[in-house]
Amino acid sequence: MTSTGPGGGKARQGNPVMSALRTADNRRLAGLSAMRSRWRAIPRPVRILFGVAVAVFFYLLPNLAIPLIPTPDTNFASVLFTVAVYVLVGVGLNVVIGLAGLLDLGYIGFFAVGAYSVAIFGSPASPLATKYPWLMLIPIAIALSMVSGVILGGPTLRLRGDYLAIVTLGFGEIVRLIAVNWSITKGQIGIPSVPAPPGHWGNGDPIFGIIDTRPFYWLALTVVLICMFGVKLLESSRVGRSWLAIREDEDAAELMGVPAFKFKLWAFAIGAGLGGLSGALFASRQGFINSNSFDVLTSMLFVAAVVLGGSGNLAGVTLGAVLISYLPERFRGFADKRFLVFGLALIVIMIFRPQGLIPSRRRAVELEDRKREAAEEATANV
Amino acid sequence: MNFHFLFSNIGDLTVTGLSQGAIYALIALGYTLVYGLLKLINFAHSEVFMMGTFGALIAWNLTGLHENDPTPSLPMMVVYLLVGLVGAMVWSGVTALTVEFVAYRPLRRRNAPRLVFLITAIGASVAISEAVGVITSRNQYGMPDLFKTTNLATIGNVHITNVDLGVVVAAVVMMVVLDQFINRTRLGRGIRAVAQDPDTAALMGINKNRVIVLTFALGGVMAGAAALLYNLKIGVTRADIGFLLGIKAFTAAVLGGIGNLRGALLGGLALGLVENYGSALFGTSWRDVVAFVVLVVILMFRPTGLLGESLGKARA
Amino acid sequence: MSEVDTTGEPVQGAAGGGAAARQTRPLLEVDDVVMRFGGVTALDHVSFAVNEGEILGLIGPNGAGKTTCFNVMTGVFRPTTGQVRLNGRPLVSRSRHQITRLGIARTFQNIRLFPEMTALENVLVGTDARHRTSVPGALLRLPRHRREERAGRAKAHELLDFMGIGSTANQLARNLPYGDQRRLEIARALATEPALLCLDEPAAGFNPAEKEELLELIRRIRDRGQTVLLIEHDMRLVMGVTDRIVVLEFGRKIADAVPAEVRSDPKVVAAYLGVPDDAA
């Protein structure tokens, strides 16, 4: 029934004695929460106005000639599109890892399901092509990813945490291998002519074309903002509270009436849906996909995106996703070494700053040092 | 599904399955030892193995044996086998210990939660594999031929080559030695004691950190042996071979019952067989899918594996 | 999704009725429960009932099986044999959150709050046991979500005030002083609107003054309409507040009587003489 380990370091009890050992982190967190309360003290209209200004800034980003930021070797707008897709991946994976506390190493699998859904049902080159318009294909992609999330999560979410990680890893590889071997997905040959969103400019050029990639970026940015808003709504509701409670102490949460399995499955399905959506956007922009885009290393990169910035809060996840997708594009010499660098960064961050660069006030304890008041439950319970 | 192919070649498939499984089993030991002791999936163990394949190659190159050299004489072959074994074991062992000292020990000192260990392990795995990838420009490296692959015996239509036989025998011998070491020696008793009950073991004066170092070293050495056998059997290596073999070895460990040494052998051989039969049935391109499906199914329905989890025996 | 809705039904015992209106109808029945772990028998054919409106003490020396008993009642363990019934309904093999929704809430011997959530949020998780908003309702901000959030917040504040920790609402649970953490656990349990509140050594680590305060609080909880089952190690503490006491020793029930009788029961005295009383 329970997914917690038998005895291993999973003691989750808060212990007042421990607070003394947390001083350094507390100070940092205190500073952050002071900033947060100052932010909350600003009148609501001003805050909304500020938010709008930030959003407008991001919409205008490809048009602004800001020195140093643009990428010399690649079209800046298309880099921004990639960044936005990674942020969307981060937002989705954050629901699974950051909020519900489930380590999903096969997130690339859902990304692939979304991408291939659009390609298989939308590309005229596919034997399973349909006449559905692009706007129909996206919900189909999301639905199929969510279904695959539920199929995977149903039997596995009762496993202990580290086993879940391995099963999801296996799932990610199975999806990739199917993409490699299945006659419909055609492995490395791939599927061309993946449909793009509809629409034409006045002169007959498609809005979502190859020359000007800014509309793609604007579309992705819009999707990101909507999804972030949705996740925020969930966070501030019974759903989000349940996720946090599960993450902090699943047994206690269940005993307080939280239907843990149901909400873990929701987290998995929502994460999968967002992963599928990002995959679908990716495929639409590329116009062509093959099995090379969905390897395990990329899946690890996704995890790094969530963990490096600070899982559990959208600002941290956004920062992580931006770092991981933007740096290799900005510094091309770095691209070949990016897995190496981000792998090392994962170790360094976990050792020195497990809450990530921007810690969530909630995340800290989950990842923080604790004396093992271990065994206690086991022994005390008998 | 090609049942005809499966049944008409069942003998040869079994032989290859067993020799592949033997390699999985040796790598699986590393997962099983560390998991039994620390309840940690040492994700970086796959790279410990990968480093071993390069370790053997480097040792051969340093002693003057190169890829396309003619096969050496019998006494020299034995010398080179030992040189390769030592090279692989040293490289693997050093890698395993480096991961333990650099990545895990600081976390353990702080009593970090399991998730943090796992993420660190993933980081270490990616970093090692990619570091080697960058250094080797992601090239494939061929191995020198220590001996010619020859057919030792043909029973019916089953062919047994010297390589297959050697790999299986070597793996089984290594496993028996390790099993005896764990069960019979003082150091082995220390490992079992810490696996059963770290706190009591500490009270009894067992130095937990020393036991952990020993365990990582043992896992590394076994992975080194596996790496040598892999080199002899496959003949090439690359920076990214670790992932696939690692996850299969982990599957083998879970299949046999993680934390259980004999389970690792059983799980490895069983996985090798299932994989070979499966690829005969569905086509070789689905070979890896078979392994992953086995992993997922086992974890879902019998997560304690075939023999159950026990390094300390008392652990049910 | 496996969720049995029980919110439509009135929660018996939760609606008023003070000490005066005490009844003798059994609210919870523990019926011949056996719990074995490997070769160890933690509970050996234990039977007792908790009557509606009473404060029942469950006492016994260390390792007598008190917490195991809680764990069987709340669905943490499934008994080897035997049954537990709440209002006549069998609980064995129901999931934990269903049992909570049927009306049992508990605290833990070693505090298990959600450390990174505020005190208010901890209690809100408790109130959510009676709520039904799920993902669609939260995303669309349906009226039910708003109604439940409003009601939940009001109730959570009320409970924090009731427990005397109203000023800590926005502090993280892990930053609260020890005593307040214990009180917060009780508030969180009360938020699930239990018919039966199970307290597992709630006075552990309290000084005499705090213990006295806690006893008063337990009486007030009963007066709100909750039946209370109190695990306690410290005999004297239980004597002062309980209506009836069940004594366990080595997994067997050795006494079930009013406090005065239990105190003079030779079996109980013998059980306690062998073990130093170190509850404080």
XYZ file of N, CA and C in Angstrom, chain A residues 4-6 8-10 97 101 103 105 151-152 155-156 159-163 165-167 169-171 173-174 177-178 181-182 296-297 300 303 307 336-337 339-340 343-344 346-347 350-352 354 363 365-372, chain B residues 35 39-41 43 102-104 106-107 110-120 122-131 133-134 138 198-199 208 243-244 247 250 254 258 285-286 288-289 292-293 295-296 299-301 303-304 309:
342
model
N 6.472 4.288 0.605
C 7.711 4.697 1.258
C 8.583 3.485 1.493
N 9.866 3.719 1.574
C 10.811 2.635 1.735
C 10.631 1.980 3.097
N 11.207 0.818 3.241
C 11.020 0.084 4.472
C 11.710 0.723 5.660
N 14.939 2.777 5.049
C 15.975 3.676 4.567
C 15.610 5.122 4.780
N 16.568 5.994 4.689
C 16.474 7.388 5.108
C 15.236 8.120 4.673
N 14.100 7.644 5.051
C 12.922 8.366 4.622
C 12.151 8.894 5.806
N 7.638 16.077 -10.140
C 8.774 16.003 -9.222
C 8.634 17.008 -8.085
N 6.395 15.119 -5.674
C 7.554 14.406 -5.141
C 7.812 13.052 -5.777
N 9.814 10.996 -8.658
C 10.926 11.181 -9.585
C 10.625 10.444 -10.885
N 11.980 9.723 -14.481
C 13.168 9.804 -15.335
C 12.824 9.561 -16.795
N -1.750 4.931 -17.880
C -1.438 3.505 -18.056
C -0.148 3.163 -17.317
N 0.832 4.050 -17.405
C 2.096 3.794 -16.711
C 1.936 3.969 -15.201
N -0.357 1.131 -12.423
C 0.271 0.051 -11.661
C 1.543 0.452 -10.915
N 2.204 1.537 -11.308
C 3.537 1.796 -10.756
C 3.556 2.796 -9.607
N 4.643 1.804 -6.165
C 6.020 1.370 -5.895
C 6.751 2.389 -5.039
N 7.814 1.921 -4.364
C 8.610 2.889 -3.626
C 9.335 3.815 -4.601
N 9.714 4.956 -4.077
C 10.165 6.061 -4.919
C 11.270 5.725 -5.901
N 12.321 5.011 -5.453
C 13.437 4.809 -6.369
C 13.077 3.771 -7.434
N 12.202 2.843 -7.098
C 11.758 1.900 -8.118
C 10.911 2.616 -9.166
N 11.312 5.563 -10.161
C 12.251 6.251 -11.044
C 12.749 5.307 -12.133
N 13.097 4.087 -11.752
C 13.641 3.148 -12.725
C 12.556 2.700 -13.714
N 11.341 2.479 -13.210
C 10.272 2.061 -14.121
C 9.993 3.143 -15.157
N 12.082 5.306 -16.193
C 13.217 5.292 -17.115
C 13.013 4.211 -18.173
N 12.596 3.030 -17.714
C 12.325 1.943 -18.646
C 11.230 2.324 -19.632
N 10.194 3.004 -19.135
C 9.114 3.444 -20.017
C 9.648 4.373 -21.099
N 12.579 4.544 -22.351
C 13.346 3.791 -23.339
C 12.439 2.961 -24.242
N 11.389 2.393 -23.655
C 10.472 1.588 -24.475
C 9.840 2.463 -25.552
N 12.408 3.077 -28.209
C 12.678 1.891 -29.023
C 11.512 1.578 -29.950
N 10.307 1.844 -29.492
C 9.163 1.670 -30.395
C 9.278 2.644 -31.551
N 11.748 1.295 -33.975
C 11.477 0.033 -34.675
C 10.130 -0.059 -35.383
N 9.185 0.768 -34.989
C 7.827 0.617 -35.519
C 7.797 1.099 -36.967
N 17.545 9.081 -23.827
C 17.530 9.145 -22.372
C 18.256 10.361 -21.842
N 19.350 10.732 -22.497
C 20.112 11.872 -21.987
C 19.243 13.118 -21.940
N 17.221 13.043 -18.918
C 17.995 13.467 -17.745
C 18.127 14.986 -17.727
N 15.142 16.458 -16.171
C 15.199 16.392 -14.704
C 16.122 17.485 -14.183
N 15.452 20.364 -11.386
C 16.150 20.303 -10.101
C 17.136 21.456 -9.913
N 28.472 20.605 -27.306
C 28.902 19.210 -27.237
C 29.169 18.775 -25.805
N 29.489 19.743 -24.964
C 29.834 19.405 -23.581
C 28.674 19.638 -22.620
N 25.938 18.029 -21.778
C 25.522 16.957 -20.873
C 26.540 16.790 -19.755
N 27.798 16.884 -20.130
C 28.859 16.786 -19.128
C 28.697 17.874 -18.079
N 25.557 17.421 -16.043
C 25.720 16.279 -15.139
C 26.515 16.673 -13.910
N 27.638 17.366 -14.144
C 28.450 17.844 -13.017
C 27.649 18.815 -12.157
N 24.525 18.858 -11.653
C 23.578 18.128 -10.799
C 24.265 17.672 -9.510
N 25.478 17.122 -9.659
C 26.181 16.647 -8.455
C 26.451 17.821 -7.519
N 23.309 19.161 -5.855
C 22.763 18.250 -4.843
C 23.612 18.269 -3.578
N 24.931 18.432 -3.751
C 25.789 18.415 -2.574
C 25.716 19.738 -1.812
N 25.734 20.828 -2.558
C 25.858 22.110 -1.872
C 24.562 22.901 -1.741
N 20.818 21.638 -2.330
C 19.828 20.691 -2.857
C 18.476 21.332 -3.159
N 10.117 23.563 -0.625
C 10.918 22.450 -1.056
C 12.034 22.121 -0.070
N 12.737 21.499 3.101
C 12.866 20.395 4.040
C 12.957 19.065 3.338
N 12.202 18.958 2.286
C 12.194 17.707 1.533
C 13.602 17.289 1.176
N 14.412 18.250 0.812
C 15.736 17.938 0.330
C 16.806 18.229 1.356
N 16.383 18.590 2.526
C 17.362 19.112 3.452
C 17.943 18.046 4.341
N 18.993 18.386 4.975
C 19.667 17.459 5.854
C 18.799 17.192 7.055
N 18.728 15.956 7.392
C 17.955 15.610 8.568
C 18.684 14.542 9.340
N 18.657 14.642 10.616
C 19.104 13.511 11.416
C 18.109 12.404 11.163
N 18.601 11.203 11.126
C 17.660 10.101 10.942
C 17.057 9.739 12.285
N 23.070 -1.689 -3.096
C 21.672 -1.552 -2.673
C 21.451 -2.287 -1.360
N 20.675 0.776 0.481
C 19.355 1.015 -0.108
C 19.438 2.128 -1.158
N 20.536 2.116 -1.887
C 20.764 3.155 -2.883
C 20.932 2.492 -4.245
N 20.214 2.976 -5.238
C 20.448 2.511 -6.599
C 21.630 3.309 -7.127
N 23.276 4.528 -9.576
C 23.037 4.710 -11.002
C 24.344 4.807 -11.776
N 33.421 11.393 -3.829
C 33.058 12.741 -4.283
C 31.561 12.996 -4.142
N 30.753 12.001 -4.510
C 29.325 12.282 -4.598
C 28.536 11.800 -3.385
N 28.696 10.530 -3.021
C 27.785 9.977 -2.024
C 28.166 10.313 -0.587
N 29.602 12.917 0.903
C 29.114 14.187 1.462
C 27.609 14.148 1.733
N 26.867 13.455 0.893
C 25.426 13.381 1.110
C 25.114 12.553 2.351
N 25.428 14.220 5.590
C 24.331 15.126 5.920
C 23.016 14.400 6.080
N 23.022 13.087 5.834
C 21.788 12.332 5.895
C 20.744 12.833 4.912
N 21.167 13.060 3.707
C 20.246 13.557 2.687
C 19.220 12.482 2.342
N 18.038 12.905 1.902
C 17.005 11.941 1.534
C 17.380 11.131 0.286
N 16.669 10.061 0.092
C 16.979 9.151 -1.008
C 16.933 9.806 -2.368
N 15.945 10.676 -2.555
C 15.794 11.322 -3.856
C 17.064 12.072 -4.235
N 17.690 12.710 -3.259
C 18.909 13.478 -3.513
C 20.039 12.548 -3.950
N 20.150 11.393 -3.290
C 21.157 10.410 -3.684
C 20.939 9.999 -5.134
N 19.683 9.750 -5.452
C 19.389 9.232 -6.784
C 19.715 10.279 -7.850
N 19.346 11.519 -7.593
C 19.624 12.569 -8.568
C 21.129 12.759 -8.713
N 21.842 12.704 -7.591
C 23.302 12.806 -7.647
C 23.889 11.668 -8.468
N 22.498 10.029 -10.836
C 22.226 10.280 -12.249
C 23.223 11.290 -12.791
N 23.450 12.349 -12.011
C 24.416 13.353 -12.431
C 25.791 12.739 -12.638
N 26.199 11.883 -11.703
C 27.519 11.254 -11.809
C 27.591 10.377 -13.054
N 26.530 9.636 -13.293
C 26.498 8.747 -14.445
C 26.648 9.545 -15.746
N 25.845 10.582 -15.874
C 25.900 11.411 -17.082
C 27.279 12.050 -17.209
N 27.791 12.558 -16.094
C 29.063 13.280 -16.149
C 30.206 12.355 -16.575
N 30.277 11.172 -15.998
C 31.379 10.258 -16.335
C 31.286 9.845 -17.799
N 30.093 9.419 -18.192
C 29.936 8.945 -19.560
C 30.257 10.056 -20.560
N 29.814 11.273 -20.251
C 30.037 12.380 -21.172
C 31.492 12.840 -21.156
N 32.116 12.766 -19.974
C 33.533 13.148 -19.913
C 34.339 12.237 -20.829
N 33.132 10.563 -23.283
C 32.671 10.851 -24.645
C 33.416 12.033 -25.237
N 33.577 13.089 -24.452
C 34.265 14.282 -24.957
C 35.737 13.977 -25.215
N 33.800 10.662 -28.864
C 32.693 9.725 -29.057
C 33.010 8.658 -30.095
N 22.757 -1.326 10.550
C 23.905 -0.420 10.617
C 24.201 0.063 12.033
N 23.156 0.337 12.790
C 23.396 0.922 14.114
C 24.044 -0.074 15.059
N 31.555 1.748 9.694
C 30.607 1.695 8.596
C 31.222 2.222 7.305
N 25.072 2.872 -20.310
C 23.664 3.027 -19.968
C 22.868 1.743 -20.182
N 22.965 1.211 -21.396
C 22.147 0.061 -21.735
C 22.528 -1.154 -20.891
N 21.451 -0.628 -17.219
C 20.044 -0.807 -16.867
C 19.643 -2.265 -17.004
N 20.916 -3.849 -13.888
C 20.015 -3.507 -12.794
C 18.762 -4.365 -12.863
N 17.312 -6.832 -9.990
C 15.953 -6.799 -9.461
C 15.247 -8.126 -9.735
N 16.979 -7.874 -5.528
C 18.103 -6.964 -5.311
C 18.592 -7.078 -3.875
N 15.632 -6.388 -33.482
C 15.508 -4.964 -33.182
C 14.676 -4.739 -31.919
N 13.935 -5.752 -31.470
C 13.124 -5.591 -30.263
C 13.825 -6.131 -29.023
N 16.092 -5.032 -26.944
C 16.151 -4.185 -25.757
C 14.772 -3.938 -25.169
N 13.767 -3.899 -26.039
C 12.416 -3.703 -25.520
C 12.049 -4.856 -24.599
N 13.477 -4.242 -21.216
C 12.781 -3.195 -20.461
C 11.405 -3.652 -20.012
N 10.742 -4.429 -20.856
C 9.430 -4.922 -20.450
C 9.578 -5.850 -19.248
N 11.834 -5.649 -17.002
C 12.077 -4.766 -15.863
C 10.774 -4.205 -15.315
N 9.974 -3.635 -16.205
C 8.748 -2.977 -15.766
C 7.800 -4.003 -15.140
N 9.055 -5.180 -11.665
C 8.898 -4.177 -10.618
C 7.433 -4.021 -10.246
N 6.558 -4.200 -11.231
C 5.141 -4.025 -10.933
C 4.594 -5.199 -10.132
N 4.989 -6.410 -10.499
C 4.282 -7.552 -9.942
C 5.077 -8.336 -8.900
N 8.275 -7.065 -7.023
C 9.446 -6.200 -6.834
C 10.527 -6.830 -5.965
N 10.247 -7.901 -5.253
C 11.316 -8.507 -4.464
C 12.097 -9.529 -5.270
N 14.887 -10.296 -1.449
C 15.978 -9.368 -1.196
C 16.702 -9.783 0.075
